[in-house]
Short mmCIF file of C-alpha atoms in Angstrom, two decimals:
data_model
loop_
_atom_site.label_atom_id
_atom_site.label_comp_id
_atom_site.label_asym_id
_atom_site.label_seq_id
_atom_site.Cartn_x
_atom_site.Cartn_y
_atom_site.Cartn_z
CA GLN A 202 15.81 4.71 127.80
CA VAL A 203 15.92 7.92 129.68
CA HIS A 204 19.23 8.73 131.61
CA LEU A 205 18.53 11.59 134.23
CA VAL A 206 21.26 13.64 135.55
CA GLU A 207 20.97 15.56 138.90
CA SER A 208 23.03 18.53 139.89
CA GLY A 209 23.18 21.38 142.54
CA GLY A 210 23.76 19.27 145.75
CA GLY A 211 26.23 20.39 148.33
CA LEU A 212 27.16 21.09 151.93
CA VAL A 213 25.15 23.89 153.70
CA GLN A 214 24.13 25.22 157.00
CA ALA A 215 20.84 25.00 158.50
CA GLY A 216 18.62 27.79 157.12
CA ASP A 217 20.42 27.87 153.77
CA SER A 218 18.87 27.31 150.45
CA LEU A 219 19.77 25.04 147.58
CA ARG A 220 18.46 24.39 144.08
CA LEU A 221 18.56 20.99 142.48
CA SER A 222 18.24 20.31 138.85
CA CYS A 223 17.56 17.33 136.89
CA ALA A 224 17.66 16.94 133.13
CA PRO A 225 17.69 13.99 130.70
CA SER A 226 21.03 13.19 128.95
CA GLY A 227 20.76 12.58 125.29
CA ARG A 228 17.75 13.21 123.04
CA THR A 229 14.38 12.80 124.38
CA THR A 230 11.02 14.49 123.06
CA ILE A 231 8.53 13.10 125.66
CA ALA A 232 7.39 15.21 128.48
CA TYR A 233 7.23 13.06 131.68
CA ASP A 234 5.78 13.62 134.99
CA MET A 235 8.70 13.99 137.24
CA GLY A 236 9.49 13.29 140.90
CA TRP A 237 12.10 13.99 143.56
CA PHE A 238 12.75 11.50 146.19
CA ARG A 239 15.57 11.30 148.93
CA GLN A 240 17.27 8.74 150.80
CA ALA A 241 19.09 9.24 154.24
CA PRO A 242 21.67 6.89 155.37
CA GLY A 243 19.93 3.88 157.01
CA LYS A 244 16.57 5.02 155.98
CA GLU A 245 14.22 4.03 153.08
CA ARG A 246 13.91 6.20 149.81
CA GLU A 247 11.05 8.73 150.44
CA PHE A 248 8.89 10.87 148.51
CA VAL A 249 9.75 14.62 148.40
CA ALA A 250 7.80 16.37 145.52
CA ALA A 251 6.30 15.70 142.13
CA ILE A 252 5.17 17.63 139.17
CA ARG A 253 3.05 16.73 136.15
CA TRP A 254 4.52 16.96 132.72
CA ASN A 255 2.40 20.28 131.90
CA ALA A 256 3.40 21.70 135.38
CA GLY A 257 -0.38 21.93 136.02
CA MET A 258 -0.15 20.11 139.46
CA THR A 259 2.53 19.63 141.95
CA TYR A 260 2.72 17.57 145.09
CA TYR A 261 4.73 17.61 148.30
CA ALA A 262 5.58 15.59 151.33
CA ASP A 263 4.30 17.10 154.35
CA SER A 264 7.88 17.28 155.66
CA VAL A 265 8.84 19.78 153.09
CA LYS A 266 5.67 21.65 152.29
CA GLY A 267 6.08 25.41 152.50
CA ARG A 268 9.99 25.21 152.22
CA PHE A 269 10.50 23.26 148.91
CA THR A 270 9.24 24.03 145.41
CA ILE A 271 9.30 21.85 142.53
CA SER A 272 9.03 23.45 138.99
CA ARG A 273 9.97 22.61 135.43
CA ASP A 274 11.17 24.32 132.29
CA ASN A 275 10.13 21.96 129.44
CA ALA A 276 11.76 24.16 126.87
CA LYS A 277 15.18 23.16 128.79
CA LYS A 278 13.77 19.57 129.73
CA THR A 279 14.92 20.42 133.19
CA VAL A 280 13.00 19.86 136.47
CA TYR A 281 14.11 22.02 139.60
CA LEU A 282 13.69 21.53 143.31
CA GLN A 283 14.18 24.72 145.02
CA MET A 284 14.99 23.94 148.75
CA ASN A 285 14.64 26.95 151.36
CA SER A 286 14.97 26.81 155.02
CA LEU A 287 16.97 23.76 155.03
CA LYS A 288 17.23 21.66 158.14
CA PRO A 289 19.76 18.79 159.22
CA GLU A 290 16.97 16.27 158.83
CA ASP A 291 16.87 17.10 154.97
CA THR A 292 20.40 15.52 154.75
CA ALA A 293 20.06 12.72 152.14
CA VAL A 294 20.82 11.72 148.68
CA TYR A 295 18.40 13.36 146.23
CA TYR A 296 17.06 11.42 143.32
CA CYS A 297 14.91 12.69 140.31
CA ALA A 298 12.58 10.08 138.70
CA ALA A 299 10.46 10.24 135.51
CA ASP A 300 7.35 8.44 134.69
CA TYR A 301 5.34 8.90 131.59
CA ARG A 302 2.03 9.57 133.55
CA PHE A 303 1.96 8.72 137.36
CA GLY A 304 -1.70 9.37 137.72
CA ASP A 305 -2.47 9.25 141.56
CA ARG A 306 0.63 7.46 142.33
CA TYR A 307 3.23 10.28 142.28
CA ASP A 308 4.62 9.30 145.62
CA HIS A 309 4.96 5.67 144.82
CA ILE A 310 8.70 4.70 144.12
CA ASP A 311 7.59 1.78 142.11
CA GLU A 312 5.72 3.89 139.59
CA TYR A 313 8.73 5.63 138.25
CA ASP A 314 10.38 4.09 135.43
CA TYR A 315 13.75 6.11 135.19
CA TRP A 316 16.09 7.46 137.85
CA GLY A 317 18.93 9.66 138.12
CA GLN A 318 22.17 8.78 140.07
CA GLY A 319 21.52 10.99 142.92
CA THR A 320 23.04 14.18 144.35
CA GLN A 321 24.04 14.52 147.90
CA VAL A 322 22.62 17.24 150.22
CA THR A 323 24.26 17.85 153.54
CA VAL A 324 22.80 20.28 155.92
CA SER A 325 24.92 21.02 159.00
CA SER A 326 23.54 22.50 162.26
#
């Protein structure tokens, strides 16, 4: 069992930046493929970004491409989501998720085995 803990959310203004972090609590030695998803009120959870365990490949939703960057530090067992040029439509609860190897299904919610509790990001106009 892997417990993921997100941090770094908050209230910002449009155009500002935030960096989210996600790390497992407890001991885990497996390097998982990781993803970030988000869910706005009244909407379904959607894919934001993903990164393979060796950081060799990254993937982004079209809505965040060029503004968000996913990265990881395997020595710290931490995955980051750097969010720049934030827009009000980026307001959502952001979740990190882990999967042993997601293959081509990096944007499929049901592919991921472990989820964090979420962190709120609110962008005011």
